DNA sequence: ACCTGAACACCGTTCAAGT
DNA sequence: ACCTGAACACCGTTCAAGT
């Protein structure tokens, strides 16, 4: 989406595939992993089929043969790939709460490995196809063990999936691609000003020390460089405690 | 993002501004509200400066004079506009839990009025500037009333903001713009197949009745046409109960 | 079956020029 | 001060053609 004022040189191109594949050598897995590399490199906004193709050394239209569905179809495949190792083992299900807790932390760890995939999973219904059914079944099993049934089970399930995705999506929300430093500076001073306004925002002013730079809305880096670890732990603990109590 | 195979006719153009503004009549508010209309109509992917300009009857480059920052800058303004009436009144803060509950429900209501703004608020660090500081201060006040202090206050605040945004972002996650009907059909039958696989996904199969079409990953409509009301209620109740208990 | 190559209808942004 | 107008470097997708 950032176009026109940024010429991408050939020299900056991806070296994902070190050599151009021969005819018939290009596989679906190659395309998807090159796409993940492109996402890691350029973010969701910057992600383009043409760049993926360029990184493999092939024409844009060649991708379509291996991965139908165009840009969104390819991103859905990438989502699957990132989600592949999130689901905890079955045997951890002896304790339903521990299993769900493991799920939350594993989801976050996966997104930390591929920060730009967070908005993909958190904000695109299309890529929800990327969520493994084993994960779905695991959540349901855990909630049944907790005592949830029928309509309440569905509600609990929806709450769990949303909770899993929610914090991390916001934590890793992408910064603007262009002029990152200038944007950060502008935001930092804006926060500094707001935080010192004791009459309008007293609670904010009282707690500025603890908040500036490490709280949503009041930060100028995303969760990649400034993780909100302890906030996430409280979030998970509170949610799980509430889930146990609400039955 | 959906380009090339969909010609947008002049006749389908926005009627936001019924007549072309005279020179000097174009205001910042006009641009931002036209942009919101464009977002409502075309979604975040389809949102384009050129369409906004077209809907006002002005050249794309004219927008820049009133709203600097290009596409992302304009979207940040739109985010502010949508968030403007979310923050509950101060006097509801007698009960901190009721205030936070009101906040959650008001946020969801605002996003239901503008479903395509949900991914904007939930997944873009840029648009976090759109969150009113009164909201921030209100959350802090509520958490102080609950007994949260210092580092724990910051963690609680982060948890609250994430919880506010999390469910709704996923609930209203956009469907693919192109071929919506075909996509929904494909997904529906995919869900039907998965749900009947009793050996691989027993918990899923047991509860298929309650889940198909109204649970994350297992649905083919977004929250605009198929809201997940009761799931949201449980989510909020569980989170708030946990927040109270974790101190 | 698998990929090239050209064409099409879009983008956001930049810069010079008009009033 | 406010906007037009042309140009530039990108997009995703479609379709015909090659091997």
Coordinates of C-alpha atoms (C1' of nucleotides) in Angstrom, one line a residue:
Chain A
X1 CA 0.0 0.0 0.0
X2 CA 3.0 2.2 0.4
X3 CA 3.7 3.1 -3.1
X4 CA 5.2 5.5 -5.5
X5 CA 7.8 7.1 -3.3
X6 CA 9.7 4.0 -2.5
X7 CA 11.6 2.4 -5.3
X8 CA 12.4 -1.2 -4.4
X9 CA 15.7 -2.1 -6.0
X10 CA 16.5 -5.5 -7.3
X11 CA 19.3 -5.7 -4.9
X12 CA 16.9 -5.5 -2.0
X13 CA 14.9 -8.4 -3.4
X14 CA 14.3 -11.6 -1.4
X15 CA 16.8 -14.4 -1.5
X16 CA 14.3 -16.9 -0.4
X17 CA 14.9 -19.2 -3.3
X18 CA 18.6 -18.9 -4.0
X19 CA 18.2 -20.0 -7.6
X20 CA 15.5 -19.9 -10.1
X21 CA 13.5 -23.1 -10.2
X22 CA 13.5 -25.2 -13.3
X23 CA 10.3 -25.8 -15.1
X24 CA 8.2 -28.3 -13.1
X25 CA 10.2 -27.7 -9.9
X26 CA 8.0 -25.1 -8.4
X27 CA 5.8 -26.5 -5.7
X28 CA 2.9 -25.3 -3.6
X29 CA 5.0 -25.4 -0.5
X30 CA 7.7 -23.2 -2.1
X31 CA 5.1 -20.6 -3.0
X32 CA 3.6 -20.6 0.5
X33 CA 6.9 -20.4 2.3
X34 CA 8.1 -17.7 0.0
X35 CA 4.9 -15.8 0.8
X36 CA 5.5 -16.2 4.5
X37 CA 8.9 -14.7 4.0
X38 CA 7.4 -11.9 2.1
X39 CA 4.9 -11.2 4.8
X40 CA 7.7 -11.2 7.5
X41 CA 9.6 -8.8 5.4
X42 CA 7.0 -6.4 4.1
X43 CA 4.0 -6.7 6.4
X44 CA 0.4 -7.3 5.4
X45 CA 0.0 -4.0 3.6
X46 CA 3.2 -4.4 1.7
X47 CA 2.6 -8.0 0.9
X48 CA 2.2 -8.5 -2.9
X49 CA 1.9 -11.4 -5.2
X50 CA 4.4 -9.7 -7.5
X51 CA 7.0 -9.6 -4.7
X52 CA 6.5 -13.2 -3.9
X53 CA 6.9 -14.1 -7.5
X54 CA 10.0 -11.9 -7.8
X55 CA 11.5 -13.6 -4.8
X56 CA 11.1 -17.0 -6.4
X57 CA 12.2 -15.8 -9.8
X58 CA 9.0 -16.5 -11.6
X59 CA 6.2 -14.7 -13.3
X60 CA 3.3 -13.4 -11.0
X61 CA 0.9 -15.5 -13.0
X62 CA 2.8 -18.7 -12.3
X63 CA 1.8 -18.6 -8.6
X64 CA -1.9 -18.9 -9.5
X65 CA -1.3 -22.4 -10.9
X66 CA -0.1 -23.7 -7.6
X67 CA -2.2 -21.6 -5.2
X68 CA -5.6 -20.6 -6.6
X69 CA -7.6 -17.8 -4.9
X70 CA -5.2 -15.0 -5.6
X71 CA -3.8 -12.8 -2.9
X72 CA -6.3 -13.8 -0.3
X73 CA -6.0 -17.4 -1.1
X74 CA -2.3 -17.3 -0.6
X75 CA -2.6 -15.4 2.6
X76 CA -5.0 -18.0 3.9
X77 CA -2.3 -20.7 3.2
X78 CA 0.2 -18.6 5.1
X79 CA -2.1 -18.4 8.0
X80 CA -2.4 -22.2 8.1
X81 CA 1.3 -22.5 8.1
X82 CA 1.8 -20.1 11.0
X83 CA -1.0 -21.8 13.0
X84 CA 0.3 -25.3 12.4
X85 CA 2.2 -25.7 15.7
X86 CA -0.1 -23.8 18.0
X87 CA -2.4 -26.5 19.3
X88 CA -1.1 -28.1 22.5
X89 CA -0.9 -31.8 23.0
X90 CA -4.0 -33.7 23.9
X91 CA -2.6 -35.2 27.1
X92 CA -2.3 -31.8 28.7
X93 CA -6.1 -31.9 28.7
X94 CA -6.2 -33.6 32.1
X95 CA -6.5 -30.1 33.4
X96 CA -8.7 -28.0 31.1
X97 CA -7.5 -24.7 32.5
X98 CA -3.8 -25.6 31.9
X99 CA -4.6 -26.7 28.4
X100 CA -6.3 -23.4 27.5
X101 CA -3.5 -21.5 29.2
X102 CA -1.0 -23.3 27.1
X103 CA -3.0 -22.6 24.0
X104 CA -3.0 -18.8 24.7
X105 CA 0.8 -18.8 25.3
X106 CA 1.5 -20.9 22.3
X107 CA -0.6 -18.7 20.1
X108 CA 1.3 -15.6 21.2
X109 CA 4.6 -17.3 20.7
X110 CA 3.7 -18.3 17.2
X111 CA 2.7 -14.7 16.4
X112 CA 5.9 -13.4 17.9
X113 CA 7.8 -15.5 15.5
X114 CA 5.7 -13.9 12.6
X115 CA 4.5 -10.6 14.0
X116 CA 2.9 -9.5 10.7
X117 CA 0.7 -12.6 10.6
X118 CA -1.1 -11.4 13.8
X119 CA -3.4 -9.0 11.9
X120 CA -4.0 -11.7 9.3
X121 CA -5.4 -14.1 11.9
X122 CA -7.0 -11.4 14.1
X123 CA -8.8 -9.4 11.5
X124 CA -9.6 -11.5 8.4
X125 CA -12.5 -13.9 8.3
X126 CA -10.9 -15.4 5.2
X127 CA -7.8 -16.6 7.1
X128 CA -9.9 -18.1 9.8
X129 CA -9.8 -21.1 7.5
X130 CA -6.2 -21.3 8.7
X131 CA -7.2 -22.3 12.2
X132 CA -6.6 -26.1 12.6
X133 CA -9.7 -28.1 13.5
X134 CA -7.7 -29.9 16.1
X135 CA -7.5 -26.6 17.9
X136 CA -11.2 -26.2 17.7
X137 CA -11.8 -29.7 19.0
X138 CA -9.4 -29.2 21.7
X139 CA -11.0 -26.0 23.0
X140 CA -14.4 -27.7 22.9
X141 CA -13.0 -30.7 24.9
X142 CA -11.5 -28.4 27.5
X143 CA -14.8 -26.5 27.9
X144 CA -16.8 -29.7 28.2
X145 CA -14.4 -30.8 30.9
X146 CA -15.1 -27.4 32.6
X147 CA -18.8 -28.2 32.5
X148 CA -19.9 -26.1 29.5
X149 CA -22.8 -27.6 27.4
X150 CA -24.8 -26.7 24.4
X151 CA -25.4 -23.0 23.9
X152 CA -23.2 -22.1 26.8
X153 CA -20.5 -24.3 25.2
X154 CA -20.7 -22.3 22.0
X155 CA -20.6 -19.0 23.9
X156 CA -17.6 -20.2 25.9
X157 CA -15.9 -21.4 22.7
X158 CA -16.4 -18.0 21.0
X159 CA -15.1 -16.3 24.1
X160 CA -12.0 -18.4 24.1
X161 CA -11.1 -18.0 20.5
X162 CA -11.7 -14.2 20.7
X163 CA -9.5 -14.0 23.9
X164 CA -6.8 -16.1 22.3
X165 CA -6.6 -13.7 19.3
X166 CA -7.6 -10.4 20.9
X167 CA -4.7 -9.3 23.0
X168 CA -2.0 -10.4 20.5
X169 CA -3.6 -8.8 17.5
X170 CA -3.6 -5.4 19.2
X171 CA -0.1 -6.0 20.8
X172 CA 1.4 -6.7 17.4
X173 CA -0.6 -4.2 15.4
X174 CA 1.6 -2.9 12.6
X175 CA 3.2 0.5 12.7
X176 CA 3.0 2.6 9.6
X177 CA 5.5 1.4 7.0
X178 CA 6.7 4.8 5.9
X179 CA 8.6 7.2 8.1
X180 CA 8.6 5.0 11.2
X181 CA 11.0 7.1 13.2
X182 CA 9.3 10.4 12.6
X183 CA 5.9 8.9 13.4
X184 CA 7.2 7.5 16.7
X185 CA 8.7 10.8 17.7
X186 CA 5.5 12.7 17.0
X187 CA 3.5 10.2 19.0
X188 CA 5.9 10.2 21.9
X189 CA 5.7 13.9 22.3
X190 CA 1.9 13.8 21.9
X191 CA 1.8 11.2 24.7
X192 CA 4.1 13.4 26.8
X193 CA 1.8 16.3 26.5
X194 CA -1.4 14.4 27.2
X195 CA 0.1 12.7 30.2
X196 CA 1.0 16.0 31.8
X197 CA -2.5 17.4 31.6
X198 CA -3.5 16.8 35.2
X199 CA -6.8 18.6 35.1
X200 CA -8.3 16.9 32.1
X201 CA -6.8 13.4 32.6
X202 CA -6.0 13.1 36.3
X203 CA -5.8 9.3 36.5
X204 CA -3.5 9.3 33.4
X205 CA -1.3 12.0 34.9
X206 CA -1.0 10.1 38.2
X207 CA 0.2 7.0 36.5
X208 CA 2.2 8.4 33.6
X209 CA 5.3 6.8 34.9
X210 CA 3.9 3.3 34.5
X211 CA 2.1 3.8 31.3
X212 CA 4.2 5.8 28.8
X213 CA 5.6 3.6 26.1
X214 CA 4.2 0.4 27.5
X215 CA 0.4 0.7 27.3
X216 CA -2.0 0.6 24.4
X217 CA -2.7 4.0 22.8
X218 CA 0.2 5.4 24.9
X219 CA 3.0 3.6 23.1
X220 CA 4.9 4.3 19.9
X221 CA 6.3 0.8 19.3
X222 CA 4.5 -2.3 18.6
X223 CA 4.7 -5.6 20.6
X224 CA 7.6 -6.9 18.5
X225 CA 10.1 -4.5 19.9
X226 CA 8.2 -3.7 23.1
X227 CA 6.2 -6.8 24.3
X228 CA 3.4 -6.4 26.8
X229 CA 4.2 -9.6 28.6
X230 CA 2.8 -9.0 32.1
X231 CA -0.4 -7.4 30.7
X232 CA -0.9 -10.6 28.6
X233 CA -0.4 -12.8 31.7
X234 CA -3.0 -10.8 33.7
X235 CA -5.3 -10.9 30.7
X236 CA -5.1 -14.7 30.4
X237 CA -5.3 -15.3 34.1
X238 CA -8.4 -13.0 34.5
X239 CA -10.2 -14.5 31.6
X240 CA -9.6 -18.1 32.7
X241 CA -10.6 -17.4 36.3
X242 CA -13.7 -15.8 35.1
X243 CA -14.5 -18.6 32.7
X244 CA -14.2 -21.1 35.6
X245 CA -16.4 -18.9 37.9
X246 CA -19.1 -18.3 35.4
X247 CA -20.5 -21.8 35.7
Chain B
X1 CA -7.4 -4.7 -3.3
X2 CA -10.0 -6.3 -5.5
X3 CA -9.0 -4.9 -8.8
X4 CA -9.1 -5.5 -12.4
X5 CA -12.2 -7.7 -12.8
X6 CA -14.6 -5.3 -11.3
X7 CA -15.3 -2.1 -13.2
X8 CA -16.8 0.5 -10.9
X9 CA -19.3 2.6 -12.9
X10 CA -19.9 6.2 -12.3
X11 CA -23.5 5.4 -11.6
X12 CA -22.5 3.3 -8.6
X13 CA -20.5 6.2 -7.2
X14 CA -21.2 7.7 -3.8
X15 CA -23.7 10.4 -3.4
X16 CA -22.2 11.6 -0.1
X17 CA -21.9 15.1 -1.4
X18 CA -24.9 15.8 -3.6
X19 CA -23.2 18.5 -5.4
X20 CA -19.6 19.4 -6.2
X21 CA -18.3 21.9 -3.7
X22 CA -17.2 25.3 -4.9
X23 CA -13.7 26.4 -4.4
X24 CA -13.0 27.0 -0.8
X25 CA -16.0 25.1 0.4
X26 CA -14.3 21.8 1.0
X27 CA -13.7 21.2 4.7
X28 CA -11.8 18.7 6.7
X29 CA -15.0 17.3 8.2
X30 CA -16.4 16.8 4.7
X31 CA -13.4 14.8 3.7
X32 CA -13.5 12.6 6.9
X33 CA -17.2 11.9 6.7
X34 CA -16.9 11.1 3.0
X35 CA -14.1 8.7 3.9
X36 CA -16.2 7.0 6.6
X37 CA -19.0 6.6 4.0
X38 CA -16.5 5.1 1.7
X39 CA -15.2 2.7 4.4
X40 CA -18.8 1.6 5.2
X41 CA -19.4 1.0 1.5
X42 CA -16.2 -0.6 0.3
X43 CA -14.5 -2.1 3.4
X44 CA -10.9 -1.5 4.5
X45 CA -9.4 -3.3 1.6
X46 CA -11.5 -1.5 -0.9
X47 CA -11.0 1.9 0.7
X48 CA -9.2 4.2 -1.6
X49 CA -8.4 7.9 -1.6
X50 CA -9.5 8.1 -5.2
X51 CA -12.9 6.8 -4.4
X52 CA -13.3 9.3 -1.5
X53 CA -12.3 12.1 -3.9
X54 CA -14.7 10.8 -6.6
X55 CA -17.5 10.8 -4.1
X56 CA -17.0 14.4 -3.3
X57 CA -16.4 15.4 -6.8
X58 CA -12.8 16.6 -6.4
X59 CA -9.3 15.5 -7.5
X60 CA -7.5 12.9 -5.3
X61 CA -4.8 15.4 -4.6
X62 CA -7.2 17.9 -3.1
X63 CA -7.8 15.7 -0.1
X64 CA -4.2 16.0 0.9
X65 CA -4.5 19.7 1.6
X66 CA -7.2 19.1 4.3
X67 CA -6.0 15.8 5.7
X68 CA -2.2 15.3 5.5
X69 CA -0.8 11.8 6.1
X70 CA -2.3 10.2 3.0
X71 CA -4.4 7.1 3.2
X72 CA -3.3 6.1 6.7
X73 CA -3.8 9.6 8.0
X74 CA -7.3 9.8 6.7
X75 CA -8.1 6.4 8.2
X76 CA -6.8 7.5 11.5
X77 CA -9.3 10.5 11.4
X78 CA -12.1 8.1 10.5
X79 CA -11.1 6.0 13.5
X80 CA -11.5 9.0 15.8
X81 CA -14.8 9.8 14.3
X82 CA -16.1 6.3 15.0
X83 CA -14.7 6.2 18.5
X84 CA -16.1 9.6 19.4
X85 CA -19.2 8.5 21.3
X86 CA -17.9 5.3 22.8
X87 CA -16.7 6.5 26.2
X88 CA -19.4 6.2 28.9
X89 CA -20.3 9.1 31.2
X90 CA -18.2 9.8 34.2
X91 CA -21.0 9.5 36.7
X92 CA -21.4 5.8 35.9
X93 CA -18.0 5.3 37.6
X94 CA -19.6 4.9 41.0
X95 CA -19.4 1.2 40.2
X96 CA -16.2 0.5 38.3
X97 CA -17.5 -2.8 37.0
X98 CA -20.6 -1.3 35.5
X99 CA -18.6 1.4 33.9
X100 CA -16.2 -1.0 32.2
X101 CA -19.2 -3.2 31.1
X102 CA -20.8 -0.1 29.6
X103 CA -17.6 0.6 27.8
X104 CA -17.4 -2.8 26.3
X105 CA -21.0 -2.7 25.1
X106 CA -20.7 0.8 23.7
X107 CA -17.6 -0.1 21.8
X108 CA -19.4 -3.0 20.2
X109 CA -22.4 -0.9 19.4
X110 CA -20.2 1.7 17.7
X111 CA -18.5 -1.0 15.6
X112 CA -21.8 -2.5 14.7
X113 CA -22.8 0.9 13.2
X114 CA -19.6 0.8 11.2
X115 CA -18.5 -2.8 10.9
X116 CA -15.7 -2.1 8.5
X117 CA -14.1 0.1 11.1
X118 CA -13.6 -2.8 13.4
X119 CA -10.4 -4.1 11.7
X120 CA -9.2 -0.5 11.6
X121 CA -9.3 -0.1 15.4
X122 CA -8.4 -3.7 16.2
X123 CA -5.4 -4.2 13.9
X124 CA -3.7 -0.9 13.2
X125 CA -1.4 0.8 15.5
X126 CA -1.7 3.9 13.5
X127 CA -5.4 4.2 14.3
X128 CA -4.8 3.8 18.0
X129 CA -4.4 7.6 17.9
X130 CA -8.2 7.5 17.3
X131 CA -8.9 6.3 20.8
X132 CA -10.0 9.3 22.9
X133 CA -7.9 10.1 26.0
X134 CA -11.1 10.4 28.0
X135 CA -11.6 6.7 27.4
X136 CA -8.1 6.0 28.6
X137 CA -8.5 8.1 31.7
X138 CA -11.8 6.5 32.4
X139 CA -10.4 3.0 32.3
X140 CA -7.6 4.0 34.6
X141 CA -10.1 5.6 37.0
X142 CA -12.2 2.4 37.0
X143 CA -9.2 0.2 37.7
X144 CA -7.9 2.4 40.5
X145 CA -11.4 2.1 42.0
X146 CA -11.0 -1.6 41.7
X147 CA -7.8 -1.5 43.6
X148 CA -5.2 -1.7 40.8
X149 CA -2.0 0.3 41.3
X150 CA 1.3 1.0 39.4
X151 CA 2.5 -1.9 37.3
X152 CA -0.6 -3.9 38.0
X153 CA -2.7 -0.9 36.9
X154 CA -0.8 -0.8 33.6
X155 CA -1.3 -4.5 33.1
X156 CA -5.0 -4.2 33.9
X157 CA -5.3 -1.3 31.6
X158 CA -3.7 -3.2 28.7
X159 CA -5.9 -6.2 29.5
X160 CA -9.1 -4.1 29.4
X161 CA -8.2 -2.3 26.1
X162 CA -7.4 -5.6 24.5
X163 CA -10.5 -7.2 25.8
X164 CA -12.6 -4.3 24.6
X165 CA -11.3 -4.6 21.1
X166 CA -10.6 -8.3 20.8
X167 CA -13.9 -10.0 20.5
X168 CA -15.5 -7.4 18.2
X169 CA -12.5 -7.3 15.8
X170 CA -12.9 -11.0 15.2
X171 CA -16.6 -11.0 15.2
X172 CA -16.7 -8.3 12.5
X173 CA -13.7 -9.6 10.5
X174 CA -14.4 -8.9 6.9
X175 CA -15.5 -11.5 4.4
X176 CA -13.7 -11.6 1.1
X177 CA -15.0 -8.8 -1.2
X178 CA -15.2 -10.9 -4.3
X179 CA -17.6 -13.8 -4.8
X180 CA -19.1 -13.7 -1.4
X181 CA -21.8 -16.2 -2.1
X182 CA -19.6 -18.8 -3.6
X183 CA -17.1 -18.5 -0.8
X184 CA -19.8 -18.9 1.8
X185 CA -21.1 -22.0 0.1
X186 CA -17.7 -23.6 -0.1
X187 CA -17.1 -22.9 3.6
X188 CA -20.4 -24.2 4.6
X189 CA -19.9 -27.5 3.1
X190 CA -16.4 -27.7 4.4
X191 CA -17.7 -27.1 7.9
X192 CA -20.4 -29.7 7.3
X193 CA -17.8 -32.3 6.4
X194 CA -15.5 -31.5 9.3
X195 CA -18.3 -31.6 11.8
X196 CA -19.4 -35.1 10.8
X197 CA -15.9 -36.5 11.3
X198 CA -16.6 -38.2 14.7
X199 CA -13.4 -40.0 15.0
X200 CA -11.0 -37.1 14.4
X201 CA -13.1 -34.4 16.0
X202 CA -15.4 -36.0 18.6
X203 CA -16.2 -32.9 20.6
X204 CA -16.9 -31.0 17.5
X205 CA -19.2 -33.7 16.2
X206 CA -21.0 -33.9 19.5
X207 CA -21.8 -30.2 19.4
X208 CA -22.2 -29.6 15.7
X209 CA -25.8 -28.5 16.2
X210 CA -24.8 -25.6 18.4
X211 CA -21.8 -24.5 16.5
X212 CA -22.3 -24.6 12.8
X213 CA -22.7 -21.1 11.5
X214 CA -22.5 -19.3 14.8
X215 CA -19.0 -20.0 16.0
X216 CA -15.6 -18.6 15.0
X217 CA -13.9 -20.7 12.3
X218 CA -17.1 -22.6 11.8
X219 CA -19.1 -19.8 10.4
X220 CA -19.5 -18.3 6.9
X221 CA -21.0 -14.9 7.7
X222 CA -19.4 -12.2 9.7
X223 CA -20.9 -10.6 12.8
X224 CA -22.7 -8.0 10.8
X225 CA -25.3 -10.4 9.5
X226 CA -24.8 -13.1 12.2
X227 CA -23.9 -11.4 15.5
X228 CA -22.4 -13.5 18.3
X229 CA -24.4 -11.7 21.0
X230 CA -24.4 -14.3 23.8
X231 CA -20.8 -15.2 23.3
X232 CA -19.9 -11.5 23.7
X233 CA -21.9 -11.3 26.9
X234 CA -20.1 -14.4 28.4
X235 CA -16.8 -13.0 27.3
X236 CA -17.4 -9.7 29.0
X237 CA -18.8 -11.2 32.2
X238 CA -16.0 -13.7 32.4
X239 CA -13.3 -11.1 31.9
X240 CA -14.7 -8.7 34.4
X241 CA -15.3 -11.4 37.0
X242 CA -11.7 -12.5 36.6
X243 CA -10.4 -8.9 36.8
X244 CA -12.2 -8.5 40.1
X245 CA -11.0 -11.8 41.4
X246 CA -7.3 -11.3 40.4
X247 CA -6.8 -8.7 43.2
Chain C
dA1 C1' 0.6 -29.8 -17.1
dC2 C1' 3.0 -25.7 -16.2
dC3 C1' 4.6 -21.3 -17.2
dT4 C1' 5.5 -16.9 -20.1
dG5 C1' 4.1 -12.4 -21.6
dA6 C1' 1.3 -8.6 -22.6
dA7 C1' -2.7 -6.0 -21.4
dC8 C1' -6.2 -3.8 -18.3
dA9 C1' -8.1 -1.3 -14.7
dC10 C1' -7.0 0.2 -10.8
dC11 C1' -3.9 2.2 -6.8
dG12 C1' -1.0 6.2 -3.6
dT13 C1' 2.1 9.7 -4.0
dT14 C1' 4.9 13.5 -6.1
dC15 C1' 5.5 17.6 -8.3
dA16 C1' 4.4 21.6 -11.2
dA17 C1' 1.0 24.6 -12.5
dG18 C1' -3.1 27.2 -12.2
dT19 C1' -6.4 30.7 -9.7
Chain D
dA1 C1' -4.7 29.4 0.3
dC2 C1' -6.7 25.9 -2.3
dC3 C1' -7.1 23.0 -6.0
dT4 C1' -6.2 21.0 -10.9
dG5 C1' -3.7 18.0 -13.9
dA6 C1' -0.3 15.0 -15.5
dA7 C1' 3.2 11.7 -14.4
dC8 C1' 5.3 7.8 -11.9
dA9 C1' 5.9 3.4 -9.9
dC10 C1' 3.5 0.2 -8.3
dC11 C1' -0.7 -3.2 -7.7
dG12 C1' -4.1 -7.9 -8.8
dT13 C1' -6.3 -10.2 -12.3
dT14 C1' -7.4 -11.9 -17.1
dC15 C1' -6.5 -13.9 -21.1
dA16 C1' -3.8 -15.8 -25.0
dA17 C1' 0.2 -18.1 -26.1
dG18 C1' 4.1 -21.0 -25.6
dT19 C1' 6.4 -25.6 -24.3

